[in-house]
Each structure stands twice: as C-alpha cells, then as structure tokens.
JSON list of C-alpha atoms in Angstrom, two decimals:
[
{"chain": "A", "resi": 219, "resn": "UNK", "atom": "CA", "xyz": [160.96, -158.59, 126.78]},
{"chain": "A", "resi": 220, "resn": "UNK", "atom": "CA", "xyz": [158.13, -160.75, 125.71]},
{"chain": "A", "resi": 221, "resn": "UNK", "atom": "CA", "xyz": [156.18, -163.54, 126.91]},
{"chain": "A", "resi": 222, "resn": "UNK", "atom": "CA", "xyz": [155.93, -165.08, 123.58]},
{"chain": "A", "resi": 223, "resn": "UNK", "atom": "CA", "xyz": [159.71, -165.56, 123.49]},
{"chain": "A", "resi": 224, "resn": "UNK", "atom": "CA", "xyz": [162.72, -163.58, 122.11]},
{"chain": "A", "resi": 225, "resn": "UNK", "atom": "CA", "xyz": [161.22, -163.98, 118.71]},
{"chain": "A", "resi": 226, "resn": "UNK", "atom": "CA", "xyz": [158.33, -161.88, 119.22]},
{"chain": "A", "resi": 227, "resn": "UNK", "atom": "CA", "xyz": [160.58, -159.05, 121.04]},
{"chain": "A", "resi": 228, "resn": "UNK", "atom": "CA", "xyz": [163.19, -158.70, 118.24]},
{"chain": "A", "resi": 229, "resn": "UNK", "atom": "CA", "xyz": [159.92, -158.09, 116.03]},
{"chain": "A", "resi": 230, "resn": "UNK", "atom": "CA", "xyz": [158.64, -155.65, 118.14]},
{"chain": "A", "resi": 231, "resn": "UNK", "atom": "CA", "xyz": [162.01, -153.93, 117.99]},
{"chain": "A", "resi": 232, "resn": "UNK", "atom": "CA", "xyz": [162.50, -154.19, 114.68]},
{"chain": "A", "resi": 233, "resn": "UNK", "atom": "CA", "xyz": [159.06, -152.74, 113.89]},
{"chain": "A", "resi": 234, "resn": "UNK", "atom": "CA", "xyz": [159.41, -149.68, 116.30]},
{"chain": "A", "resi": 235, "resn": "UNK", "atom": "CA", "xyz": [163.17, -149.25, 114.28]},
{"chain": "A", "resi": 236, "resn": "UNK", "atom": "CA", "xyz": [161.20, -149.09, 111.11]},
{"chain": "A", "resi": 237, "resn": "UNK", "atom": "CA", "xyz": [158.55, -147.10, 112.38]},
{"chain": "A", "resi": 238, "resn": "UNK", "atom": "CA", "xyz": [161.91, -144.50, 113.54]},
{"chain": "A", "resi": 239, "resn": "UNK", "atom": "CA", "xyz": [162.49, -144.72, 110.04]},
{"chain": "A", "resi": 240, "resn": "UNK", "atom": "CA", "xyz": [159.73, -144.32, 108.44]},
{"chain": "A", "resi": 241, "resn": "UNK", "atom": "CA", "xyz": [158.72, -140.99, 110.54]},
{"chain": "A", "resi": 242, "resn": "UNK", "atom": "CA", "xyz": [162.31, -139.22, 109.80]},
{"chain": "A", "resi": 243, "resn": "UNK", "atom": "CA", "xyz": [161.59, -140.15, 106.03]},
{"chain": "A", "resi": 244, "resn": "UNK", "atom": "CA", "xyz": [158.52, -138.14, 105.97]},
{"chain": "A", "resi": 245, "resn": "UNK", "atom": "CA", "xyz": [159.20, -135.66, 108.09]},
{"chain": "A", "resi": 246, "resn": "UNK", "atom": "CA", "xyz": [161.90, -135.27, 105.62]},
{"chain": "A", "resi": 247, "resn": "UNK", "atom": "CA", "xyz": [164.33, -134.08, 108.41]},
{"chain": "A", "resi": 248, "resn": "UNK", "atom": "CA", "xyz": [167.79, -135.69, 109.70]},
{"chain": "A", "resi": 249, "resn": "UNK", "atom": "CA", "xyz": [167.05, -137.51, 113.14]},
{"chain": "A", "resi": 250, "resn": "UNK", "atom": "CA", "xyz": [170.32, -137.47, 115.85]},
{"chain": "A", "resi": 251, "resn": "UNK", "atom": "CA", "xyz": [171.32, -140.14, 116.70]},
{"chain": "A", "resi": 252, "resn": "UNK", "atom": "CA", "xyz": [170.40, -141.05, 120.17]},
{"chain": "A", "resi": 253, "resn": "UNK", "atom": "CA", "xyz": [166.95, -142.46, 120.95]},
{"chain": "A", "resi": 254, "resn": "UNK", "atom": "CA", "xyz": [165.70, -142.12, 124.83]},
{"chain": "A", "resi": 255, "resn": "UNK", "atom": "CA", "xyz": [166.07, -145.92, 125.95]},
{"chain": "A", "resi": 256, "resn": "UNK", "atom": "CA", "xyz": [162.84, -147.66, 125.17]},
{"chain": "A", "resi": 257, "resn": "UNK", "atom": "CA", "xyz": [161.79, -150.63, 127.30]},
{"chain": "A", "resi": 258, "resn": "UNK", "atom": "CA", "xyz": [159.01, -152.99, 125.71]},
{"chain": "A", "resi": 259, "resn": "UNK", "atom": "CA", "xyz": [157.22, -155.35, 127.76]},
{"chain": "A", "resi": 260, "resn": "UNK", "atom": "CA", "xyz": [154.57, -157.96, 125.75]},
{"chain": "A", "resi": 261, "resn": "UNK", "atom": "CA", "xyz": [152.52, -159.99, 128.25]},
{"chain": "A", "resi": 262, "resn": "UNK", "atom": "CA", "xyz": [150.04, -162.30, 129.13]},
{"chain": "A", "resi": 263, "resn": "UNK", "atom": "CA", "xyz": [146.73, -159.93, 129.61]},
{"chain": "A", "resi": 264, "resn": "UNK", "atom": "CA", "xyz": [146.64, -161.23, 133.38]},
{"chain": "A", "resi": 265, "resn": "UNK", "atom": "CA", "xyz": [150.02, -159.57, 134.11]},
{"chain": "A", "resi": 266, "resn": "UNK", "atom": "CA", "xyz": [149.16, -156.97, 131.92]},
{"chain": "A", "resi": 267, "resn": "UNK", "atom": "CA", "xyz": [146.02, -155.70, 133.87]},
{"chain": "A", "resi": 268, "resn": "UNK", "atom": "CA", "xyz": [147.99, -156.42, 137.08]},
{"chain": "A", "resi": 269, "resn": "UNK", "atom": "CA", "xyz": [151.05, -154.58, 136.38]},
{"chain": "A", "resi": 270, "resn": "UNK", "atom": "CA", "xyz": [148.75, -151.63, 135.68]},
{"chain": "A", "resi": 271, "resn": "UNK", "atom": "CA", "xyz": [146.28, -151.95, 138.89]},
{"chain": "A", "resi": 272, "resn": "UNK", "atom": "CA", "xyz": [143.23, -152.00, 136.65]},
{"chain": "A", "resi": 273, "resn": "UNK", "atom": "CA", "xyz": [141.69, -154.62, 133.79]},
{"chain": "A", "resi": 274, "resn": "UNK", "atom": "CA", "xyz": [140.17, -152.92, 130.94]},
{"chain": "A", "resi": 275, "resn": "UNK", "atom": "CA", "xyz": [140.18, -152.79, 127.49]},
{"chain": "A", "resi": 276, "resn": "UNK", "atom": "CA", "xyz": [143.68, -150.99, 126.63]},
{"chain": "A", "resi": 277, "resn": "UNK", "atom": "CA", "xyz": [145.75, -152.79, 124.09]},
{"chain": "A", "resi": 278, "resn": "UNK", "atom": "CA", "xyz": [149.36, -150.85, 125.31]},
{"chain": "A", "resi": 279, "resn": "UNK", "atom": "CA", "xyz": [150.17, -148.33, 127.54]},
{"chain": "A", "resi": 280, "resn": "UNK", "atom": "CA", "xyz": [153.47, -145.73, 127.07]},
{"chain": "A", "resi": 281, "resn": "UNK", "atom": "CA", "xyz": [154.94, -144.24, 129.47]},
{"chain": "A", "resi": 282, "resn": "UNK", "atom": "CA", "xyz": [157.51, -141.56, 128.67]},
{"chain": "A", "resi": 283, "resn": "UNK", "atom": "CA", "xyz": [159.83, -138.96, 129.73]},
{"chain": "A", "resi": 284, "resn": "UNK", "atom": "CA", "xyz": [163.00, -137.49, 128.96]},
{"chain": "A", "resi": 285, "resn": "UNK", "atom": "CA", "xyz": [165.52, -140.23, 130.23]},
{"chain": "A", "resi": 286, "resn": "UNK", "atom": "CA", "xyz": [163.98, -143.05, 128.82]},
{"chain": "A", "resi": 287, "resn": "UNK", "atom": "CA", "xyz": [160.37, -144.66, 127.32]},
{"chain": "A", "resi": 288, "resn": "UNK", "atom": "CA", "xyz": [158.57, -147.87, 129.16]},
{"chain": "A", "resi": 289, "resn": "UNK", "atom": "CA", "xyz": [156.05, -149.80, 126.59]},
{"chain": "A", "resi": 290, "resn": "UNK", "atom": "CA", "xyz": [153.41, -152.16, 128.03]},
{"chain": "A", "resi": 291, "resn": "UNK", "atom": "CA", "xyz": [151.87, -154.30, 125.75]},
{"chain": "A", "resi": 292, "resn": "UNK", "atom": "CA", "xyz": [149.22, -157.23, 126.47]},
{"chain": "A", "resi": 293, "resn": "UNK", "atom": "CA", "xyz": [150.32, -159.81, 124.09]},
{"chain": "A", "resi": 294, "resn": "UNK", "atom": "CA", "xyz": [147.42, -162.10, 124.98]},
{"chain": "A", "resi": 295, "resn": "UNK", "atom": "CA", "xyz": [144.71, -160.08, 122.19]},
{"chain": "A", "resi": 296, "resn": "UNK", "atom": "CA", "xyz": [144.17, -160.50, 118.87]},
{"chain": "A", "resi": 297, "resn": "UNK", "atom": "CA", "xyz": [142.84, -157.24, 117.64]},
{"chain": "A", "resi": 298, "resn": "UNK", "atom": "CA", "xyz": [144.76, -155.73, 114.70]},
{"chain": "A", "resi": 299, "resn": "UNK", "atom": "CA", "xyz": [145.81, -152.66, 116.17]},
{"chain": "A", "resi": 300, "resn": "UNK", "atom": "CA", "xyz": [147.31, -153.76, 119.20]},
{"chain": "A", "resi": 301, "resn": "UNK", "atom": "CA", "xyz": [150.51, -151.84, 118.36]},
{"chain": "A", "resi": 302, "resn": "UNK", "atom": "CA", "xyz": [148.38, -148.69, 118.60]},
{"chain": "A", "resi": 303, "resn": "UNK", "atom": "CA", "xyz": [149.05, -147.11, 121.81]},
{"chain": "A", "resi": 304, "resn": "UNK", "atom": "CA", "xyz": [152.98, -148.23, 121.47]},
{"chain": "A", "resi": 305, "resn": "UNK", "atom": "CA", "xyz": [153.38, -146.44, 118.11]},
{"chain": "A", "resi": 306, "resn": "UNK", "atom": "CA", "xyz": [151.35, -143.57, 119.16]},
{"chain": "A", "resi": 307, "resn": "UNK", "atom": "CA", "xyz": [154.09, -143.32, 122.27]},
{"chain": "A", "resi": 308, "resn": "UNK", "atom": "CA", "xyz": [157.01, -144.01, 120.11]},
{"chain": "A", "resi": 309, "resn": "UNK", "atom": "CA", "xyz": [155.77, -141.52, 117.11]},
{"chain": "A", "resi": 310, "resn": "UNK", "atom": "CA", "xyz": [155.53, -138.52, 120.10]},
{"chain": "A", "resi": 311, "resn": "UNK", "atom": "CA", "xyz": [158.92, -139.39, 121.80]},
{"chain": "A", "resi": 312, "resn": "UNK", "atom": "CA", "xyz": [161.04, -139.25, 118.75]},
{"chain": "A", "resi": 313, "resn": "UNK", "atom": "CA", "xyz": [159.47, -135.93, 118.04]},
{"chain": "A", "resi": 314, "resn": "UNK", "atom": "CA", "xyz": [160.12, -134.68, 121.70]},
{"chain": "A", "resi": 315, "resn": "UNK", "atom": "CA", "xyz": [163.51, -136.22, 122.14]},
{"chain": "A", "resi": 316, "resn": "UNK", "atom": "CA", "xyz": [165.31, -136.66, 118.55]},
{"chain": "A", "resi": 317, "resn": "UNK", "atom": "CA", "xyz": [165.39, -133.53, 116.93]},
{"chain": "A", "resi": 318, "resn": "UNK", "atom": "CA", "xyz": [167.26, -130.54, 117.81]},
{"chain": "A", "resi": 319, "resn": "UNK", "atom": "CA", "xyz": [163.73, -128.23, 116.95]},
{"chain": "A", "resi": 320, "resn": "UNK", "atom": "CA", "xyz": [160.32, -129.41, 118.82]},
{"chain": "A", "resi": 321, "resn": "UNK", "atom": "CA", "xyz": [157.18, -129.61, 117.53]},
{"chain": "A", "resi": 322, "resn": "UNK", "atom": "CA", "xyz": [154.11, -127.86, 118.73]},
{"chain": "A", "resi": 323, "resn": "UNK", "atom": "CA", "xyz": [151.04, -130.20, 120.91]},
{"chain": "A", "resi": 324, "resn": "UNK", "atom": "CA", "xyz": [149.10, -130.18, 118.19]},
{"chain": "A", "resi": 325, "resn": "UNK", "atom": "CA", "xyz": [151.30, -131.38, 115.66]},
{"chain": "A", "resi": 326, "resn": "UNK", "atom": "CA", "xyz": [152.51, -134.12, 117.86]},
{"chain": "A", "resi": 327, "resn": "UNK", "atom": "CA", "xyz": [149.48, -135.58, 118.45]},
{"chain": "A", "resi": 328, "resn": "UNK", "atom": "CA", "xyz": [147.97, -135.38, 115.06]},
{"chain": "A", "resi": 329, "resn": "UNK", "atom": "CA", "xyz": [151.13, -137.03, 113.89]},
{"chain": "A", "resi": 330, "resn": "UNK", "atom": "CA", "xyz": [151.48, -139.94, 116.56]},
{"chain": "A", "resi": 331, "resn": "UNK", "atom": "CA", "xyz": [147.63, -140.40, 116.06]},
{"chain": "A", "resi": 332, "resn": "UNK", "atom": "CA", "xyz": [148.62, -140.96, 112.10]},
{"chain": "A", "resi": 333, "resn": "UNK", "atom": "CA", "xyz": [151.35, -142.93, 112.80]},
{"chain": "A", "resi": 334, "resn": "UNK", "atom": "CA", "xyz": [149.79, -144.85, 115.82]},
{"chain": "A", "resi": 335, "resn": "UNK", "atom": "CA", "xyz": [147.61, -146.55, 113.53]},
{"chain": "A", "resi": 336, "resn": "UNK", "atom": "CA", "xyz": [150.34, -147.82, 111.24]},
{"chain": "A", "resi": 337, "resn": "UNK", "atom": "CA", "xyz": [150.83, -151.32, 109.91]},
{"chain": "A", "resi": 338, "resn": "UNK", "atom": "CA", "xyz": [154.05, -152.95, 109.58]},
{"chain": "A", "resi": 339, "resn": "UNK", "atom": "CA", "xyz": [154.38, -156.58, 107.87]},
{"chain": "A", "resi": 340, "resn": "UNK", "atom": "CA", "xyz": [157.65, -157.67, 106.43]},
{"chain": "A", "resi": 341, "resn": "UNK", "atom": "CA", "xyz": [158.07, -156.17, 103.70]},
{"chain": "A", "resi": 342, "resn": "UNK", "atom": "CA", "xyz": [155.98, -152.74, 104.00]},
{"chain": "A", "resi": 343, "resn": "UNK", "atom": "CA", "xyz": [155.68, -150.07, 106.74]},
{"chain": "A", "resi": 344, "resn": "UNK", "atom": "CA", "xyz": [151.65, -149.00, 105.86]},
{"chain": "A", "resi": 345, "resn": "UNK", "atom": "CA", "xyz": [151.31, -145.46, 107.72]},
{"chain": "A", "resi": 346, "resn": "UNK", "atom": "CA", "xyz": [148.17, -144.53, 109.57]},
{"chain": "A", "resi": 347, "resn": "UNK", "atom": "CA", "xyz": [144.75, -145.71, 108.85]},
{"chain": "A", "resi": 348, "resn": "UNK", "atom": "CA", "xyz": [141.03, -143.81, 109.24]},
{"chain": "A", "resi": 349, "resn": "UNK", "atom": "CA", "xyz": [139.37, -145.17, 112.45]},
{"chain": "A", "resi": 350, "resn": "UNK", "atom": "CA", "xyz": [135.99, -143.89, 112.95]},
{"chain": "A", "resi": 351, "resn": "UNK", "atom": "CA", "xyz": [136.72, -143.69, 116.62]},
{"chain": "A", "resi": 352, "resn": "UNK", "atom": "CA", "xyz": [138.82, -140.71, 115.00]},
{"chain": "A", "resi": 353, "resn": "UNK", "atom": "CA", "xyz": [136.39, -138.91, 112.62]},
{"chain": "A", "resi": 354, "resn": "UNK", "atom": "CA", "xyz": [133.48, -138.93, 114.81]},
{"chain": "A", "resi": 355, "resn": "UNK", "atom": "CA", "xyz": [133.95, -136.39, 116.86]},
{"chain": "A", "resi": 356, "resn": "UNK", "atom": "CA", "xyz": [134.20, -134.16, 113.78]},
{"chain": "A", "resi": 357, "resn": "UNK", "atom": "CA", "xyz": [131.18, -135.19, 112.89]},
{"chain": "A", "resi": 358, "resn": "UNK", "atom": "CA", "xyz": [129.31, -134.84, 115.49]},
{"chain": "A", "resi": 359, "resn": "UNK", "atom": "CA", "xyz": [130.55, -131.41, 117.49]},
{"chain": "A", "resi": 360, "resn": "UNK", "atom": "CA", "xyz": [131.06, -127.79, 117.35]},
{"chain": "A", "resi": 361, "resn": "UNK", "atom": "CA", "xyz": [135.13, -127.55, 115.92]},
{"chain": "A", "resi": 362, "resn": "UNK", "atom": "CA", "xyz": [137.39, -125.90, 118.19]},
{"chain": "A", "resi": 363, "resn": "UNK", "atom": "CA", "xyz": [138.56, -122.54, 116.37]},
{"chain": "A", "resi": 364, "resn": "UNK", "atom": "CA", "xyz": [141.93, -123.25, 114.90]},
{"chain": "A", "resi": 365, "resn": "UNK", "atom": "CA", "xyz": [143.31, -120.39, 116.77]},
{"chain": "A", "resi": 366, "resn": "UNK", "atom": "CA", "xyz": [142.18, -122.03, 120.06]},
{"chain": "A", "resi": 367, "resn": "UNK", "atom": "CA", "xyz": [143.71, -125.09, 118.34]},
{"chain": "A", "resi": 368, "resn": "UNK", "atom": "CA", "xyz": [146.97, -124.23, 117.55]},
{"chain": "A", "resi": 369, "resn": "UNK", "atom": "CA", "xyz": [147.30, -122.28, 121.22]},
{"chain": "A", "resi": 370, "resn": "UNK", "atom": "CA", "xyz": [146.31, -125.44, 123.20]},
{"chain": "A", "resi": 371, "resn": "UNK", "atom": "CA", "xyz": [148.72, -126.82, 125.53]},
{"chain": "A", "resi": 372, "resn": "UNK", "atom": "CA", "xyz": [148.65, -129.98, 127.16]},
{"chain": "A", "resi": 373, "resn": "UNK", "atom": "CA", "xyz": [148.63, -128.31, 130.63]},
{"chain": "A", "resi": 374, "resn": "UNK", "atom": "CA", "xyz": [145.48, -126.21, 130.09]},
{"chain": "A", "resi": 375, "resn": "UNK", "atom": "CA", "xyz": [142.46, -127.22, 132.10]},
{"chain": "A", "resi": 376, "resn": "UNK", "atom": "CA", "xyz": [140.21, -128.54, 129.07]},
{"chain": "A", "resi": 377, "resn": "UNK", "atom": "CA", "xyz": [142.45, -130.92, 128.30]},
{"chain": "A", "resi": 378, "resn": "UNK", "atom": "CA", "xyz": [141.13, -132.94, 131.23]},
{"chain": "A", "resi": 379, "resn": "UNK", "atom": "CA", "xyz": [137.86, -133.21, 129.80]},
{"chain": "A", "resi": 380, "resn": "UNK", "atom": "CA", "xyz": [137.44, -136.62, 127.68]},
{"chain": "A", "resi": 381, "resn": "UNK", "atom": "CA", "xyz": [134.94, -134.72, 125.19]},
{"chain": "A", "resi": 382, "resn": "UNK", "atom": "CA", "xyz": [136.89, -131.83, 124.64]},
{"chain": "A", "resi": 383, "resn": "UNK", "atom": "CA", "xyz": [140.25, -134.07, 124.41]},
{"chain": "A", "resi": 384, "resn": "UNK", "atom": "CA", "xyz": [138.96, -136.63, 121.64]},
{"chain": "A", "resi": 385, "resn": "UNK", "atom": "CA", "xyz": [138.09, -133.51, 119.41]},
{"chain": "A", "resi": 386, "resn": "UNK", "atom": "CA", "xyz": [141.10, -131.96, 119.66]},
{"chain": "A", "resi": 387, "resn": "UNK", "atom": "CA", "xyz": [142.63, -135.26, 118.94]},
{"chain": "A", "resi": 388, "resn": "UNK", "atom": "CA", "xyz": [140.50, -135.65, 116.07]},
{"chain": "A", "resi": 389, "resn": "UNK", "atom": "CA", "xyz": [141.38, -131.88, 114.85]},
{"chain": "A", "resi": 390, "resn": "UNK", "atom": "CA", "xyz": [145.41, -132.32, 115.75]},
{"chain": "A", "resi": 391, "resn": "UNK", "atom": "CA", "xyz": [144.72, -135.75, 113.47]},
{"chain": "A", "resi": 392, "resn": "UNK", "atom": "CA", "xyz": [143.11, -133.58, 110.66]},
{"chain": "A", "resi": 393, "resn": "UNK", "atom": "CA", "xyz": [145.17, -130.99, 110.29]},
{"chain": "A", "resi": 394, "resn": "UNK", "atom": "CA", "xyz": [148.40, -133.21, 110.05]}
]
C-alpha cells in the first residue's frame, strides 16, 4: 500500500522481488519457494511518525517474524537511502525463512547491512554501498575478538548496548 498511489507500491514490490533475486544469485544457493507474507506500507511522514508513537529521523521500520514481515516506510523524504531499513529487513528474513539451512547472527547482519544499502533503478540491482556511519566504528574502537564475534547471539546482554551493537554491526558488515 502506498500513499503515492498503486504505482509507487508495484515498484516497491518489484524492487524487494529483485532484491529476492539478487541475494539467492549470490548466495549462489536455490531459495524455496515460499516467502513469509510481506506487508509494505509507504506514507506520508505524519502517519508515519504516528503509526509508530514517536517522530524521529528513521527512514523505514521492519518488523518481522516467522508468519509474516510488516514494512513501514515514510514516503514523504527524499534521502537516497530511504529503502535502507526495508532491504536490511527483507535481506535478514529471506535468510531466516527461505532456506532449508540458517545462517549464523553474524552473517545475517553483515549481509542485510550489505544488501540494506543497495540501489535498484530499472535496469540494474547495485548491491551495498560504504556508509561511513558503517566504517567508523572500526576506526575508532577496540575490535571485538572474532571468537567473541562469531559466538554472539542476539539475546546476549551486550547487544543492548548502542556502542557495542554498531561495532559488531560494523564487524558482521566486514567480515561478509
């Protein structure tokens, strides 16, 4: 659904169907067939920041779990990477949900972080970008050990700390 009309949402579909595509072609594996349903919702940033309770700066919001996906985007800015936090979403549930193996936290972050940042035109699917958002926190902090690294789960109690989270991010983003 989008505010902009049903234009704008069979784009947004389209896109996320090409993103689909473009992750199984990398990841070089067969996807199943069956996608958790995927709601999208583009609008105005006034019903945007009420639907969610709170106005700030977020460009989408994904909500997922294992029957089904909700994507909220506000339609009403103009920054470039607007599709950010949607592709992000959609990278990590097609990892989660599609394949018969699953991926460990790591991995699925570093790849939806890659593929998050993707830009899709008509003719070309353009996969991640370098943000320096993402490569500062390697610049500027202590690594985690990859050991930690790779044991990290998204339960554990550090997770919860911002700091801590954006360099593991950054790491995850790395290593992929």
């Amino acid at each position: 659904t989008s505010s902009d009309g049903a234009e704008n949402a069979k784009t947004i579909a389209h896109n996320l169907s090409r993103l689909d595509r473009a992750i199984t072609a990398v990841m070089r594996i067969e996807a199943s067939d069956w996608r958790p349903p995927t709601e999208v919702y583009a609008m105005p940033e006034a019903m945007f920041s009420r639907v969610r309770g709170v106005k700030d700066n977020i460009l989408s919001l994904y909500i997922s779990n294992p029957f089904g996906n909700t994507i909220e985007i506000n339609a009403t800015n103009t920054r470039d990477n607007e599709m950010y936090g949607a592709f992000f979403g959609y990278t990590g549930s097609v990892l989660v949900n599609a394949y018969t193996f699953r991926y460990p936290p790591w991995f699925i972050r570093g790849l939806s972080d890659t593929f998050g940042a993707s830009l899709i035109s008509k003719s070309t699917v353009t996969i991640g970008e370098v943000s320096a958002g993402r490569v500062q926190p390697l610049m500027n902090r202590k690594l985690i050990p990859i050991r930690e690294l790779l044991a990290v789960q998204n339960s554990d109690p550090q997770m919860k700390s911002a700091e801590y989270l954006a360099l593991y991010s950054a790491e995850s983003w790395l290593l992929v």
